[in-house]
PDB file of C-alpha atoms in Angstrom:
ATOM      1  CA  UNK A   1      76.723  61.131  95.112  1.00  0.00           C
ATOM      2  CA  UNK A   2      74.121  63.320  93.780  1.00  0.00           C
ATOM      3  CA  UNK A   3      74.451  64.735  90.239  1.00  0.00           C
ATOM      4  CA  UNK A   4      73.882  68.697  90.785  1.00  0.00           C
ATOM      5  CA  UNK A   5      73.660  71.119  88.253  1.00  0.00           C
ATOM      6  CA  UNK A   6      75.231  74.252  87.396  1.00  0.00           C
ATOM      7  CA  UNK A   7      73.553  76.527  89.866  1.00  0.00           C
ATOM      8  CA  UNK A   8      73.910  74.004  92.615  1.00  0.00           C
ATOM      9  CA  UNK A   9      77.463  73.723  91.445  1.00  0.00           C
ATOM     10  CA  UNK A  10      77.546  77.997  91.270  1.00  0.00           C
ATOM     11  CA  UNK A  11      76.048  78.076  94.820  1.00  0.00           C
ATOM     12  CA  UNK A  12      78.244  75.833  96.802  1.00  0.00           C
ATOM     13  CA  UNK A  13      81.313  77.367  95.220  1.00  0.00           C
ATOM     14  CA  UNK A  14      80.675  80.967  96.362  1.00  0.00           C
ATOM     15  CA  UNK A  15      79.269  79.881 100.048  1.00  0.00           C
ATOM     16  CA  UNK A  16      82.727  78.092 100.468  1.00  0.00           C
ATOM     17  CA  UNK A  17      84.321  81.012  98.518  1.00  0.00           C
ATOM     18  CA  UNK A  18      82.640  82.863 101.349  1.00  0.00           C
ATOM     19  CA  UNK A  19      84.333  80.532 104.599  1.00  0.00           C
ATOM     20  CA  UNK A  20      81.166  78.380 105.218  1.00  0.00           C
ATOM     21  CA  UNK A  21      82.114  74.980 106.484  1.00  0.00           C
ATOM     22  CA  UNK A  22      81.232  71.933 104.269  1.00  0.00           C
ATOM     23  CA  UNK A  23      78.755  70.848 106.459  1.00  0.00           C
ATOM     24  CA  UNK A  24      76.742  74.600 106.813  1.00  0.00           C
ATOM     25  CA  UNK A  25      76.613  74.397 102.766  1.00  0.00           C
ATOM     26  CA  UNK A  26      75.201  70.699 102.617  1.00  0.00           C
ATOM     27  CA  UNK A  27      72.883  72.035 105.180  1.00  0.00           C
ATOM     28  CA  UNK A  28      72.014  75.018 103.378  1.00  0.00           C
ATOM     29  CA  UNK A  29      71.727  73.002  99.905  1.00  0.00           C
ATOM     30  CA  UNK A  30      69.311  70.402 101.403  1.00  0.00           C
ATOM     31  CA  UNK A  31      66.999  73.100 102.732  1.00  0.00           C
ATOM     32  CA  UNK A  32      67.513  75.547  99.355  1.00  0.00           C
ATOM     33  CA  UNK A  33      67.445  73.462  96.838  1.00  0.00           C
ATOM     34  CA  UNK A  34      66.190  70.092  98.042  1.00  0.00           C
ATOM     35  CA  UNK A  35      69.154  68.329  97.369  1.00  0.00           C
ATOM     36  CA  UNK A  36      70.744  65.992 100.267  1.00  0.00           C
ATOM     37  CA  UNK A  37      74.526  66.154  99.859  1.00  0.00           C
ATOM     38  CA  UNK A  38      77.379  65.050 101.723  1.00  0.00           C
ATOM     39  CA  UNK A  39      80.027  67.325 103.388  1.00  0.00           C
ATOM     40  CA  UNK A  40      82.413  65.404 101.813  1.00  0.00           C
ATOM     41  CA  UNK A  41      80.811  66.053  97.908  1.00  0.00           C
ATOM     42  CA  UNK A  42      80.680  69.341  98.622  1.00  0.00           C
ATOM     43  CA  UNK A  43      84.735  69.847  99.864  1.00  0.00           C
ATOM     44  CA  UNK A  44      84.968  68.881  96.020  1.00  0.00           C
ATOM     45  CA  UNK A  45      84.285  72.189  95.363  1.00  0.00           C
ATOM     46  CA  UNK A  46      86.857  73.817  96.912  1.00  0.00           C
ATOM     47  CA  UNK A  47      90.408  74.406  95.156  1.00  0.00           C
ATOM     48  CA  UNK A  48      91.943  75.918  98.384  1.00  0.00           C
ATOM     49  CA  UNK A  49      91.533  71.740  99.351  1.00  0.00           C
ATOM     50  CA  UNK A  50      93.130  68.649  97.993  1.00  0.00           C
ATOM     51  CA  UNK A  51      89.864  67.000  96.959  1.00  0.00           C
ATOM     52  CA  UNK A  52      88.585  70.298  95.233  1.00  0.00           C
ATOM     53  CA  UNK A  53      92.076  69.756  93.107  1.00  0.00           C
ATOM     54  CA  UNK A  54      90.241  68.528  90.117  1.00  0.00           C
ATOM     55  CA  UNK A  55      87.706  71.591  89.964  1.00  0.00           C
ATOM     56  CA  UNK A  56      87.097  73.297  86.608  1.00  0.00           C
ATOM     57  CA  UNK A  57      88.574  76.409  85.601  1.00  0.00           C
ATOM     58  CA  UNK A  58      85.350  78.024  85.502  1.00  0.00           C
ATOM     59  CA  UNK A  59      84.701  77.389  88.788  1.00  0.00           C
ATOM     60  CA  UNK A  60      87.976  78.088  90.226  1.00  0.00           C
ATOM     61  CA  UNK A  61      88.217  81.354  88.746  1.00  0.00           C
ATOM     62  CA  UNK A  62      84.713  82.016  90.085  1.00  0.00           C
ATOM     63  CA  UNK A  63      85.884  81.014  93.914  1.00  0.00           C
ATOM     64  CA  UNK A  64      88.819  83.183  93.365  1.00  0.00           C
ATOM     65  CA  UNK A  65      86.659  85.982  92.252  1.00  0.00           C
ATOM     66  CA  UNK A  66      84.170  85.664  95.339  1.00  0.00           C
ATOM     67  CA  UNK A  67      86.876  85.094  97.613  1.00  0.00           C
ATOM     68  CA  UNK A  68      88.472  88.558  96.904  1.00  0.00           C
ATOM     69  CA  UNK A  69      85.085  90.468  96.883  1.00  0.00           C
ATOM     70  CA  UNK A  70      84.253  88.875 100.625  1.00  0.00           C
ATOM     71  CA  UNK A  71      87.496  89.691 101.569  1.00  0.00           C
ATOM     72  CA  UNK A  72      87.598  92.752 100.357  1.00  0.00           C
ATOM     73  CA  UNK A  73      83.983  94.123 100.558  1.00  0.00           C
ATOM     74  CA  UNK A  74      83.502  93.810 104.649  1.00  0.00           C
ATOM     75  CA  UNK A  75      80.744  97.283 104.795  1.00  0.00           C
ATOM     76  CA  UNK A  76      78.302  94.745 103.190  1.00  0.00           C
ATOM     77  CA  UNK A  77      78.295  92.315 106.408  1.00  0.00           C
ATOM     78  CA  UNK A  78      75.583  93.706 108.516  1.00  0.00           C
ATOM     79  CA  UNK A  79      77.472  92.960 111.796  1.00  0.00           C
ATOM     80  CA  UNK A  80      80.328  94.643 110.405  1.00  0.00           C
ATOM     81  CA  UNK A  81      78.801  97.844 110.707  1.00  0.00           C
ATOM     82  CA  UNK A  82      78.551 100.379 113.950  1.00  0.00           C
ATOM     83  CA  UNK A  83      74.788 101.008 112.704  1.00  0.00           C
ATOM     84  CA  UNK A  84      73.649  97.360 112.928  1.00  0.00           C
ATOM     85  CA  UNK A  85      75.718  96.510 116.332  1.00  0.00           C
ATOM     86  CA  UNK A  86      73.487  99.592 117.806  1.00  0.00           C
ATOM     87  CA  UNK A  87      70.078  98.837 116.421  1.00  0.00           C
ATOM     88  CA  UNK A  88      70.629  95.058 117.824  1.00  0.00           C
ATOM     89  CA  UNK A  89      72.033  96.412 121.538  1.00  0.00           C
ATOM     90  CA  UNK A  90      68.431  98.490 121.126  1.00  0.00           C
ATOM     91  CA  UNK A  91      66.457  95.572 120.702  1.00  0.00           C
ATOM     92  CA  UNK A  92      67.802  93.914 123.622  1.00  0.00           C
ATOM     93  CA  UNK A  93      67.556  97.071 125.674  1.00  0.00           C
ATOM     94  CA  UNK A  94      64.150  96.952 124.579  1.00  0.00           C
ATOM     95  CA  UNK A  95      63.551  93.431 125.519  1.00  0.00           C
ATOM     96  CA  UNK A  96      64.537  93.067 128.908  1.00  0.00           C
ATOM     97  CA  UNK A  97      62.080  95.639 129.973  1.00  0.00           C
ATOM     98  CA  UNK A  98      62.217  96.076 134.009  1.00  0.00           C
ATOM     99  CA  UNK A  99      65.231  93.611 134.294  1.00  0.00           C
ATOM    100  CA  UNK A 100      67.389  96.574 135.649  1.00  0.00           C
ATOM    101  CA  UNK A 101      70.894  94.626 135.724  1.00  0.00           C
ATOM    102  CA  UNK A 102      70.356  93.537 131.736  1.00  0.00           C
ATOM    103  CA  UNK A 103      69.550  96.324 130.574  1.00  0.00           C
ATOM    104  CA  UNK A 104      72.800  97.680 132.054  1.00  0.00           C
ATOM    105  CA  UNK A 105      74.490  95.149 130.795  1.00  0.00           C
ATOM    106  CA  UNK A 106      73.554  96.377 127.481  1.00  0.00           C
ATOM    107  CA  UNK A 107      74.347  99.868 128.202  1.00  0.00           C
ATOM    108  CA  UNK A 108      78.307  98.578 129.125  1.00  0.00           C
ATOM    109  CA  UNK A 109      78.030  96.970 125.420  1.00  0.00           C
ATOM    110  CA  UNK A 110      76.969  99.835 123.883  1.00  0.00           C
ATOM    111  CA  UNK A 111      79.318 102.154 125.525  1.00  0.00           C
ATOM    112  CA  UNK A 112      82.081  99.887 125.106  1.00  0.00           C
ATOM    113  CA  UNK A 113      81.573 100.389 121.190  1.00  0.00           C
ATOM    114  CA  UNK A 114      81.630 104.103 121.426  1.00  0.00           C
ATOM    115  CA  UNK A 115      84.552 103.569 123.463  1.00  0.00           C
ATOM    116  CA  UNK A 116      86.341 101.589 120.744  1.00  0.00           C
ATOM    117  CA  UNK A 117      85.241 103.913 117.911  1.00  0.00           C
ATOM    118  CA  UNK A 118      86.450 106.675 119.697  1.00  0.00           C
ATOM    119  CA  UNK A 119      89.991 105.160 120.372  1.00  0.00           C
ATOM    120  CA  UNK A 120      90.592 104.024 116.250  1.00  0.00           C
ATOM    121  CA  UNK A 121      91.526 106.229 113.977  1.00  0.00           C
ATOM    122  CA  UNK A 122      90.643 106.734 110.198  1.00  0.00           C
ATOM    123  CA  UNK A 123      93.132 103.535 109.828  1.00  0.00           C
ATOM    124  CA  UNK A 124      91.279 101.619 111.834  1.00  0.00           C
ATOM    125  CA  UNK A 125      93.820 101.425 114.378  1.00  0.00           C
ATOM    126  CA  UNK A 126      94.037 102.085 118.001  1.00  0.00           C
ATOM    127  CA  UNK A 127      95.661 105.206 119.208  1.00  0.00           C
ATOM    128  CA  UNK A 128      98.387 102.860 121.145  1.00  0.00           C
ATOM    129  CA  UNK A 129      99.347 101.120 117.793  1.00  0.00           C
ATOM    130  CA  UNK A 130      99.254 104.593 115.621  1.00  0.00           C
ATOM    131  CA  UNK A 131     101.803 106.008 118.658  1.00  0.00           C
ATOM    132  CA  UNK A 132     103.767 102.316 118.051  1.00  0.00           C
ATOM    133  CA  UNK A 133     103.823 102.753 114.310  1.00  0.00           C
ATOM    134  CA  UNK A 134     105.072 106.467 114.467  1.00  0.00           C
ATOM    135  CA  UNK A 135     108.099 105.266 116.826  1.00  0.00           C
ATOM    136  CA  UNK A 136     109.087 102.712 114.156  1.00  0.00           C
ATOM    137  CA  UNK A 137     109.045 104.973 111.346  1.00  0.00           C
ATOM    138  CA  UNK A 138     111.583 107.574 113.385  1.00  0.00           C
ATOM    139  CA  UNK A 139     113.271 104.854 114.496  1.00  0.00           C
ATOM    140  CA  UNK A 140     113.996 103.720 110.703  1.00  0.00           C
ATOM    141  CA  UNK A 141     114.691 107.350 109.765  1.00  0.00           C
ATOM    142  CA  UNK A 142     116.924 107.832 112.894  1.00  0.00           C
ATOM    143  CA  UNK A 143     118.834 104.067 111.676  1.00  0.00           C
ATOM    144  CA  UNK A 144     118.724 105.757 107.777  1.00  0.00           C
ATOM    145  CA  UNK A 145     120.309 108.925 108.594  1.00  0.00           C
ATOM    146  CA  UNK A 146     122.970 106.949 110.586  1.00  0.00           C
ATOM    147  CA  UNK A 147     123.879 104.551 107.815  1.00  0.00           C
ATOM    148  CA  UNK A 148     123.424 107.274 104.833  1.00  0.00           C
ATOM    149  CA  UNK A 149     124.207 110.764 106.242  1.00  0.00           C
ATOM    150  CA  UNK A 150     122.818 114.025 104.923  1.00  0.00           C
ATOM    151  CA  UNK A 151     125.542 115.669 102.773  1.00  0.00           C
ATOM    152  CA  UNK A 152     124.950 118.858 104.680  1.00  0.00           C
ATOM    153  CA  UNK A 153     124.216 119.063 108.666  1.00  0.00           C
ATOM    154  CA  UNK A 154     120.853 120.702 109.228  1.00  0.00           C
ATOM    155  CA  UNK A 155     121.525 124.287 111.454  1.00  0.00           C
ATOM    156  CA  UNK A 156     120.342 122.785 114.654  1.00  0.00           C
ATOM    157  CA  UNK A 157     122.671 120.322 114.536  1.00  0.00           C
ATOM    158  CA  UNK A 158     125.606 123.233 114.296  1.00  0.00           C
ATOM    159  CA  UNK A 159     125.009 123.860 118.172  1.00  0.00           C
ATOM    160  CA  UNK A 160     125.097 120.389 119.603  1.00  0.00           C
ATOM    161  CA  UNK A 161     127.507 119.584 121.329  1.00  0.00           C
ATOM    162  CA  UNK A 162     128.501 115.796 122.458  1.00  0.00           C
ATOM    163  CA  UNK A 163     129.960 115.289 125.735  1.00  0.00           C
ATOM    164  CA  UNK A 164     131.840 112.143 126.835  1.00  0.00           C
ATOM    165  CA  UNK A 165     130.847 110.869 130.617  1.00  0.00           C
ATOM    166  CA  UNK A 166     134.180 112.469 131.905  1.00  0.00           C
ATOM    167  CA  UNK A 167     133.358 116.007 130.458  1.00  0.00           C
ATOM    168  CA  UNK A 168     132.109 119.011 131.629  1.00  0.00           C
ATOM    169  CA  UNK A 169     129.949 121.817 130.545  1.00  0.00           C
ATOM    170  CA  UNK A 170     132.659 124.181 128.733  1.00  0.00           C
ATOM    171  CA  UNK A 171     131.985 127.788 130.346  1.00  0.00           C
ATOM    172  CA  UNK A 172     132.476 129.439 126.948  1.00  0.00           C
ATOM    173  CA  UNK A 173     130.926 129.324 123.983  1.00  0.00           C
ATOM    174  CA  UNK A 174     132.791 127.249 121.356  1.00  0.00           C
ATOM    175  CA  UNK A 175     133.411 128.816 118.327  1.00  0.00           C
TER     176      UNK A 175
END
């Protein structure tokens, strides 16, 4: 096992941190920094694994710290954005020249992302799940009011009047 130093150390950490395999960080080490490592030296560096158990504090806290920002930060992944998706569908547009049926190809891409912008709302949600999540949440107030009724009826509720199978529609008004 190779000895590495501290910015070796720093750099393997946060490219794990960041849900690289292992073996895509020994890659990347060998070509960065010159240094041929095993897979298996560098799953030492990772407390979410038994064998990165023994890691230091420093660096744990530092995994934990990266781990959060990646999570949390996803605008900064160039394929996460709208922007990049349609410069790269224009470069392929661009490529295949007179190749009618690729190019179209690339137009069904393209308008299959406006298509799924347009169908998400601010949450990020389709408009099938919003409708979903709406019907739970009366549902739950519905199930609330039944277990915990209001102390006083609202007015439309005055006029309603419940009718067993067998009933019928009373002629007069009920007063």
């Amino acid at each position: 096992m190779a000895a590495l130093k501290e910015p070796v150390k720093i750099f393997i950490v946060q490219s794990l941190a960041c849900f690289e395999t292992p073996q895509q960080v020994a890659d990347t080490v060998k070509q960065e920094f010159k240094i041929e490592i095993s897979r298996q030296q560098v799953a030492l560096y990772d407390p979410t694994k038994y064998s990165g158990r023994n890691l230091s504090k420093k660096l744990k806290d530092l995994f934990e710290r990266t781990r959060k920002d990646f999570k949390e930060n996803i605008e900064d992944i160039p394929i996460a954005n709208k922007a990049f998706h349609f410069k790269e569908l224009q470069k392929m547009y661009d490529d295949w020249g007179k190749n009618k049926v690729m190019r179209q190809n690339v137009l069904k891409q393209a308008q299959g992302l406006l298509q799924s912008g347009k169908s998400a709302g601010p949450s990020g949600l389709s408009e099938k799940e919003q409708i979903e999540i709406e019907m739970k949440r009366l549902e739950l107030e519905k199930l609330k009011r039944e277990v915990n009724p209001p102390e006083s009826r609202p007015p439309e509720e005055d006029y309603k009047i419940s009718l067993n199978p067998d009933e019928e529609i009373p002629n007069e008004p009920i007063l």
